[in-house]
Amino acid sequence: MGLFGKTQEKPPKELVNEWSLKIRKEMRVVDRQIRDIQREEEKVKRSVKDAAKKGQKDVCVVLAKEMIRSRKAVSKLYASKAHMNSVLMGMKNQLGKMLISTSALAVVYNTGFLEEEERSQLWFLFFALS
């Protein structure tokens, strides 16, 4: 615990790494759910074939509708996984841009072409972004 009850903020790089781990973990959970649904779909497909052999048309219709619902669920899970991947790449992209901008500010600051007031403003920005 820091001064006046404030906690020390983590550097952005650590935060992005931490969030990336959580997102990748959730992506693996989604993959597991997709595999489970597809495994169940194969079982339902076999049940439809068995029911068709026995001549149970109403059972076949219900099971076929269930298969369609499971395929829609799988496609939604793939979409959510793609969205998670997009968020992950966006975070890494923003982190990279931020690191480049702070290094650019450091170069400008160290060249010595700045007035004292501009230098103090850039110094503040440099430490605020890093």
Coordinates of C-alpha atoms in Angstrom, one line a residue:
M1 CA 0.0 0.0 0.0
G2 CA 1.4 3.3 -1.0
L3 CA 1.0 6.8 0.4
F4 CA -2.5 7.8 1.4
G5 CA -3.9 4.4 0.7
K6 CA -3.0 4.4 -3.0
T7 CA -1.5 1.4 -4.5
Q8 CA 1.4 1.5 -6.9
E9 CA 0.2 1.2 -10.5
K10 CA 1.7 -1.5 -12.6
P11 CA 3.6 -0.6 -15.7
P12 CA 1.5 -0.9 -18.9
K13 CA 3.6 -3.7 -20.2
E14 CA 2.8 -5.9 -17.2
L15 CA -0.9 -5.0 -17.4
V16 CA -1.0 -6.0 -21.0
N17 CA 0.8 -9.3 -20.3
E18 CA -1.6 -10.1 -17.4
W19 CA -4.6 -9.3 -19.5
S20 CA -3.3 -11.3 -22.5
L21 CA -2.9 -14.4 -20.2
K22 CA -6.5 -14.0 -19.1
I23 CA -7.8 -13.6 -22.6
R24 CA -5.8 -16.6 -23.9
K25 CA -7.1 -18.7 -21.0
E26 CA -10.7 -17.8 -21.9
M27 CA -10.0 -18.6 -25.6
R28 CA -8.9 -22.1 -24.5
V29 CA -12.1 -22.4 -22.5
V30 CA -14.1 -21.5 -25.6
D31 CA -12.1 -24.1 -27.6
R32 CA -13.0 -26.7 -25.1
Q33 CA -16.7 -25.8 -25.3
I34 CA -16.6 -26.0 -29.1
R35 CA -15.1 -29.5 -28.9
D36 CA -17.7 -30.6 -26.3
I37 CA -20.5 -29.3 -28.5
Q38 CA -19.1 -31.0 -31.6
R39 CA -18.7 -34.3 -29.7
E40 CA -22.3 -34.1 -28.6
E41 CA -23.4 -33.3 -32.1
E42 CA -21.8 -36.5 -33.4
K43 CA -23.7 -38.5 -30.7
V44 CA -27.0 -36.8 -31.8
K45 CA -26.1 -37.6 -35.5
R46 CA -25.8 -41.3 -34.6
S47 CA -29.1 -41.1 -32.7
V48 CA -30.8 -39.6 -35.7
K49 CA -29.6 -42.5 -37.9
D50 CA -30.8 -45.0 -35.3
A51 CA -34.2 -43.3 -35.1
A52 CA -34.5 -43.2 -38.9
K53 CA -33.8 -46.9 -39.1
K54 CA -36.5 -47.6 -36.6
G55 CA -38.9 -45.3 -38.5
Q56 CA -39.3 -42.7 -35.7
K57 CA -39.8 -39.5 -37.8
D58 CA -40.8 -37.2 -34.9
V59 CA -37.7 -38.1 -33.0
C60 CA -35.6 -37.5 -36.1
V61 CA -37.1 -34.0 -36.5
V62 CA -36.4 -33.0 -32.8
L63 CA -32.8 -34.3 -33.0
A64 CA -32.2 -32.6 -36.3
K65 CA -33.3 -29.3 -34.8
E66 CA -31.0 -29.8 -31.9
M67 CA -28.1 -30.4 -34.3
I68 CA -28.9 -27.1 -36.0
R69 CA -29.0 -25.3 -32.7
S70 CA -25.6 -26.8 -31.8
R71 CA -24.1 -25.6 -35.1
K72 CA -25.4 -22.1 -34.5
A73 CA -23.9 -22.2 -31.0
V74 CA -20.5 -23.3 -32.4
S75 CA -20.5 -20.5 -34.9
K76 CA -21.3 -18.0 -32.1
L77 CA -18.4 -19.4 -30.1
Y78 CA -16.1 -19.0 -33.0
A79 CA -17.2 -15.4 -33.4
S80 CA -16.6 -14.7 -29.7
K81 CA -13.1 -16.3 -30.0
A82 CA -12.3 -14.1 -33.0
H83 CA -13.4 -11.0 -31.0
M84 CA -11.2 -12.0 -28.1
N85 CA -8.3 -12.4 -30.5
S86 CA -9.0 -9.0 -32.0
V87 CA -9.0 -7.4 -28.5
L88 CA -5.7 -9.1 -27.7
M89 CA -4.0 -7.9 -30.9
G90 CA -5.4 -4.4 -30.3
M91 CA -4.0 -4.2 -26.8
K92 CA -0.6 -5.3 -28.0
N93 CA -0.7 -2.8 -30.9
Q94 CA -1.6 0.1 -28.5
L95 CA 1.2 -0.9 -26.1
G96 CA 3.7 -0.9 -29.0
K97 CA 2.6 2.5 -30.1
M98 CA 2.8 3.8 -26.6
L99 CA 6.3 2.5 -26.1
I100 CA 7.4 4.0 -29.4
S101 CA 5.9 7.4 -28.5
T102 CA 7.7 7.5 -25.1
S103 CA 11.0 6.6 -26.8
A104 CA 10.4 9.4 -29.3
L105 CA 9.7 11.8 -26.6
A106 CA 12.9 10.8 -24.9
V107 CA 14.9 11.5 -28.1
V108 CA 13.3 14.9 -28.5
Y109 CA 14.0 15.7 -24.9
N110 CA 17.6 14.7 -25.1
T111 CA 18.4 16.6 -28.3
G112 CA 18.7 19.9 -26.4
F113 CA 16.7 22.1 -28.8
L114 CA 13.9 22.8 -26.4
E115 CA 13.2 25.7 -24.1
E116 CA 13.1 25.0 -20.4
E117 CA 9.3 25.2 -20.2
E118 CA 8.8 22.8 -23.1
R119 CA 11.4 20.5 -21.6
S120 CA 9.5 20.3 -18.3
Q121 CA 6.2 19.6 -20.2
L122 CA 7.8 16.8 -22.2
W123 CA 9.4 15.4 -19.1
F124 CA 6.0 15.2 -17.4
L125 CA 4.5 13.5 -20.5
F126 CA 7.4 11.1 -20.7
F127 CA 6.8 9.9 -17.2
A128 CA 3.0 9.9 -17.4
L129 CA 3.1 7.6 -20.5
S130 CA 5.7 5.2 -19.2

